[in-house]
């Protein structure tokens, strides 16, 4: 079909002609299809009922399913009162009176004065069924009223609607305007577009109408209305009375829709009295809507307006999940629903009272028949559960994670960091330089080498090659992706329940005890997935089920074939649960009868949900004995079904889930197999996955060390040059040369001047010209660091320290003349005390209770250094120094004789003699392990309860500042829960005085002063905090200013999730001024904040007031690592690794833990070195 330009122009003229459109609309209203109320739908009664067989397309089928059961919602544009005129209990004859009228009154012959009402059972059942249908219908109607725009504004009646929108600053401020505009556009598209006329007016301090008079609804006016909604802007206060005065002058409206988001400027009595006077003799119902407003004044005003005009009231709140919307329509439906529930309660009373023994007999008969049916018949089943298997053939042979890592691990691919750095790593050396006449140590090249602690505890000088490390990082990334794919593969399909089956011959043991009766379908589904996905590439198999008795699919193992797999599945479908867990009998049947004749690798896979009937030690001993002499492995899969057992069933041996896991894990270790623990929602523990995760942690650790090396090299390369000396100091400064000496070495002592300095000093007296007598730099002092710009002051300080260090004890003696001439004798009265240089291993006394203090204070009493467990100090005494002396006849330096008697170790780049005995090292290892356990317990305590999010509250008078800006909306519920825990766990138990402040666009305090933490005040604080809403921006400075107004506050705890609205430097400056002379500590808490700038600001704010910065990032990982180390020991220094904490308390404690682990690893290596030295000496003595 073609359309000419002239036709298009004529159509545009017709659409623009409003007079023509109005005449045509009036003509169309005269037709029979417009002779009805606007809220009623067309109901055709002369059609045959549709039985669903007239559907011709799949989309019609879907639509039929969606609309099923909603016939009573046809009159959707009716209020609840209008809708209940046809669907109330009275109209449907479903009241108690209607039920009683269907019974018969019977008079007993023996008791003529007493009458009984008799109801037939089918009548009661039918009546009750109809009541349930009506309650479901009421629920559907209420659900429909809470959908789309009806949820926000209610059901809009009338044909000529006037819309008044609150555009004040409070309602259209930051964070609310966009939501309001979206809601109004939804109202336009869903309800107002079907009206005949509408009128729009926004009001704030002034009025802003869209048109002077109401307009007909058409495409053009709808577009103008949409544009008007999108152009809404905040406009001052909320002058509702002025808006009502303007809109009542519009006489053609038959409904007024008022939307308020804040309290009006006028009182509720004034507004309601004014509208009551204006509406005398006029019918203009008002639908009053409180849009996302918590002000009590707003709700009171709107209810009064709806009451005086005969309209309806509606309330909507976006932040309240329990009561998001409430309206007059919903209230009427709730009352009718309660009446229906009351009638159902009366029916239950009638069943229990009037029917008596007849009902009891019927129920007993039904219960007897139901008891004969197996419980599994009532359990839900997966799709095609009873159908045949869909057998899959794997394209590769599965391997355990240990075998897979031997070919694809970091060590196998030569991706260990120490393997990569080994060609460029050099051990520090010491050699005698004849020309210098002293021992010279090898030093680092300042721009290309770094010191790195090696895996054996030694320190090596490593040449850092950034391109090599960049390429190594890429290879580590590819390896990590391979590990992730392996972990994902292990977590899918049947491997989620069974792990990987690697043996060619397998026997599957399934727990079918009575305790699995409610989970038999899940157990069968696990078997189905296993037979379909992992059994096709096996050689032979067998199935066994055990309760009190052991059942076998076949007496012996059979070859794997599709027919045998299908038959095994049919056998598994017929399994029923019964009896206890006779695991020992099942293992004997599998290992002695079934696997006794086979040679080669065999695997037994056990699926159980609890501990066996026999003692775990007995079963483990039997498994270890059977599996020890052959290539047989027992793999255990624990299916966690929870703590609840079927009613009336007591297990032979009960254990908690953790005790069950520990027992079955021990059983798997006895059988040299793997342990797998899962539940319906996923995997809890898997040996295969744990190996992959450990390799991933190792790769992450290597990557972090690479980054640290490159970053340290970059910082060293951009270090500023030392300051240039002044011209007058030229005689005091050495010649500029490259700093090749080791870091941290002291400047040369001025107390022992060299020959060159002496000559220079003498020459300066003869000739003061610095050009002639320039100070020559002796080679002998080349290992010292260049002195600073003020060497004299530093040298004087060092000389005082040296004098104090070299100060010897005084000796007291008495002098006298002897008889032999004038000779003098002496008697010594006091000899100097000789201090022992050997340091003993101290015994550490550790407190059991946790002390409420910061980590810095805690480590001052329990740190490694304070406990005298610093390993470097213990092996760094004066008698441990490795010395060499020059033998002139040999022209070389020779070690002392005792050097060969002691092993040599490297401590901080210096060679030391290890003079500790193995027994002393064992005592040291024992003490350090005790200290480590205490540190980890402290870490778990810091990561538990409310301390995980808020840290430890130290002060007795505190103020808690909570950020409730709009960005905290997603996790405000979690924050309220943690705040409740803080109030009861720390503030109430510690008898603190406290106050709460919520800050967003304004500061909202709980009380005007600090209050004592009692049961009543804590209840009130929790109740107040639960009503907090997230909205607006972040006024951090105003919150701090409000907190500093409390004269007796000692500590402020500021919790926020981002940067403040004002300048960070301004807040730091203002806080410093407010805190002058008060010493109030501000402890900052970063909550779900990933912005490094915001976290840096919080750190500076805490450091400025001597407070603490806290962030709960890595708390869950820290708990897992601490638990793993406490249960698994400290065998590996690098596995597991603590997460990189950022909070002050957690970071300091983690650093002390890492130091203790490093000392523990070095002590163990020293002990091995000593034992090897002793064994070598014993072999030498035996050989001689």
PDB file of C-alpha atoms in Angstrom, residues 802-889:
ATOM      1  CA  UNK A 802      80.275   4.253  72.392  1.00  0.00           C
ATOM      2  CA  UNK A 803      81.688   5.595  75.639  1.00  0.00           C
ATOM      3  CA  UNK A 804      78.628   4.354  77.503  1.00  0.00           C
ATOM      4  CA  UNK A 805      78.807   0.971  75.753  1.00  0.00           C
ATOM      5  CA  UNK A 806      82.545   0.538  76.394  1.00  0.00           C
ATOM      6  CA  UNK A 807      82.339   1.708  79.953  1.00  0.00           C
ATOM      7  CA  UNK A 808      83.944  -0.902  82.257  1.00  0.00           C
ATOM      8  CA  UNK A 809      83.092  -1.648  85.862  1.00  0.00           C
ATOM      9  CA  UNK A 810      85.268  -0.041  88.504  1.00  0.00           C
ATOM     10  CA  UNK A 811      87.586  -2.153  90.642  1.00  0.00           C
ATOM     11  CA  UNK A 812      88.037  -1.241  94.333  1.00  0.00           C
ATOM     12  CA  UNK A 813      91.504  -1.849  95.880  1.00  0.00           C
ATOM     13  CA  UNK A 814      93.555  -0.779  98.927  1.00  0.00           C
ATOM     14  CA  UNK A 815      97.281   0.167  98.638  1.00  0.00           C
ATOM     15  CA  UNK A 816      99.809  -0.261 101.471  1.00  0.00           C
ATOM     16  CA  UNK A 817     103.625  -0.219 102.092  1.00  0.00           C
ATOM     17  CA  UNK A 818     105.374  -3.496 102.702  1.00  0.00           C
ATOM     18  CA  UNK A 819     108.145  -4.205 105.216  1.00  0.00           C
ATOM     19  CA  UNK A 820     110.640  -4.755 102.423  1.00  0.00           C
ATOM     20  CA  UNK A 821     111.829  -1.279 101.695  1.00  0.00           C
ATOM     21  CA  UNK A 822     109.535   1.150  99.999  1.00  0.00           C
ATOM     22  CA  UNK A 823     107.681  -1.419  97.977  1.00  0.00           C
ATOM     23  CA  UNK A 824     103.932  -0.987  97.626  1.00  0.00           C
ATOM     24  CA  UNK A 825     101.310  -3.774  97.805  1.00  0.00           C
ATOM     25  CA  UNK A 826      97.623  -3.787  96.901  1.00  0.00           C
ATOM     26  CA  UNK A 827      94.547  -5.696  98.105  1.00  0.00           C
ATOM     27  CA  UNK A 828      91.558  -5.898  95.747  1.00  0.00           C
ATOM     28  CA  UNK A 829      88.272  -5.563  97.627  1.00  0.00           C
ATOM     29  CA  UNK A 830      85.722  -5.612  94.764  1.00  0.00           C
ATOM     30  CA  UNK A 831      86.049  -7.291  91.408  1.00  0.00           C
ATOM     31  CA  UNK A 832      83.929  -6.450  88.392  1.00  0.00           C
ATOM     32  CA  UNK A 833      80.906  -8.647  87.761  1.00  0.00           C
ATOM     33  CA  UNK A 834      81.181 -10.665  84.601  1.00  0.00           C
ATOM     34  CA  UNK A 835      77.981 -10.626  82.566  1.00  0.00           C
ATOM     35  CA  UNK A 836      77.070 -13.889  80.888  1.00  0.00           C
ATOM     36  CA  UNK A 837      76.721 -13.561  77.141  1.00  0.00           C
ATOM     37  CA  UNK A 838      74.786 -16.782  76.770  1.00  0.00           C
ATOM     38  CA  UNK A 839      71.025 -16.251  76.674  1.00  0.00           C
ATOM     39  CA  UNK A 840      68.645 -18.881  78.065  1.00  0.00           C
ATOM     40  CA  UNK A 841      65.285 -19.791  76.525  1.00  0.00           C
ATOM     41  CA  UNK A 842      62.630 -18.124  78.721  1.00  0.00           C
ATOM     42  CA  UNK A 843      59.401 -19.781  79.826  1.00  0.00           C
ATOM     43  CA  UNK A 844      56.446 -17.706  78.659  1.00  0.00           C
ATOM     44  CA  UNK A 845      53.403 -17.121  80.870  1.00  0.00           C
ATOM     45  CA  UNK A 846      50.371 -16.218  78.753  1.00  0.00           C
ATOM     46  CA  UNK A 847      46.979 -14.945  79.991  1.00  0.00           C
ATOM     47  CA  UNK A 848      43.896 -16.957  79.100  1.00  0.00           C
ATOM     48  CA  UNK A 849      41.332 -14.143  79.239  1.00  0.00           C
ATOM     49  CA  UNK A 850      41.166 -11.479  76.549  1.00  0.00           C
ATOM     50  CA  UNK A 851      42.053  -7.964  77.612  1.00  0.00           C
ATOM     51  CA  UNK A 852      40.052  -5.058  76.204  1.00  0.00           C
ATOM     52  CA  UNK A 853      42.823  -2.905  74.784  1.00  0.00           C
ATOM     53  CA  UNK A 854      44.391  -2.033  71.460  1.00  0.00           C
ATOM     54  CA  UNK A 855      46.806  -4.384  69.739  1.00  0.00           C
ATOM     55  CA  UNK A 856      49.699  -1.974  70.333  1.00  0.00           C
ATOM     56  CA  UNK A 857      49.106  -2.043  74.081  1.00  0.00           C
ATOM     57  CA  UNK A 858      48.595  -5.800  74.040  1.00  0.00           C
ATOM     58  CA  UNK A 859      51.852  -6.438  72.170  1.00  0.00           C
ATOM     59  CA  UNK A 860      53.786  -4.207  74.551  1.00  0.00           C
ATOM     60  CA  UNK A 861      53.287  -6.957  77.133  1.00  0.00           C
ATOM     61  CA  UNK A 862      53.030 -10.044  74.927  1.00  0.00           C
ATOM     62  CA  UNK A 863      55.126  -9.216  71.848  1.00  0.00           C
ATOM     63  CA  UNK A 864      57.937 -11.447  70.618  1.00  0.00           C
ATOM     64  CA  UNK A 865      60.564  -8.934  71.710  1.00  0.00           C
ATOM     65  CA  UNK A 866      58.990  -8.385  75.119  1.00  0.00           C
ATOM     66  CA  UNK A 867      58.792 -12.146  75.746  1.00  0.00           C
ATOM     67  CA  UNK A 868      62.513 -12.433  74.816  1.00  0.00           C
ATOM     68  CA  UNK A 869      61.774 -14.889  72.009  1.00  0.00           C
ATOM     69  CA  UNK A 870      63.534 -12.954  69.239  1.00  0.00           C
ATOM     70  CA  UNK A 871      65.542 -15.735  67.569  1.00  0.00           C
ATOM     71  CA  UNK A 872      68.022 -13.323  66.001  1.00  0.00           C
ATOM     72  CA  UNK A 873      68.907 -11.910  69.414  1.00  0.00           C
ATOM     73  CA  UNK A 874      69.298 -15.391  70.903  1.00  0.00           C
ATOM     74  CA  UNK A 875      71.871 -16.409  68.283  1.00  0.00           C
ATOM     75  CA  UNK A 876      73.573 -13.015  67.883  1.00  0.00           C
ATOM     76  CA  UNK A 877      75.655 -12.786  71.068  1.00  0.00           C
ATOM     77  CA  UNK A 878      79.322 -11.662  71.105  1.00  0.00           C
ATOM     78  CA  UNK A 879      80.568 -15.235  71.291  1.00  0.00           C
ATOM     79  CA  UNK A 880      78.580 -16.207  68.194  1.00  0.00           C
ATOM     80  CA  UNK A 881      80.512 -13.988  65.771  1.00  0.00           C
ATOM     81  CA  UNK A 882      82.335 -15.767  62.988  1.00  0.00           C
ATOM     82  CA  UNK A 883      85.860 -14.213  63.007  1.00  0.00           C
ATOM     83  CA  UNK A 884      88.848 -14.606  60.699  1.00  0.00           C
ATOM     84  CA  UNK A 885      92.410 -13.466  61.469  1.00  0.00           C
ATOM     85  CA  UNK A 886      95.291 -12.786  59.066  1.00  0.00           C
ATOM     86  CA  UNK A 887      98.199 -15.296  59.211  1.00  0.00           C
ATOM     87  CA  UNK A 888     101.144 -13.424  57.717  1.00  0.00           C
ATOM     88  CA  UNK A 889     103.118 -16.568  56.882  1.00  0.00           C
TER      89      UNK A 889
END
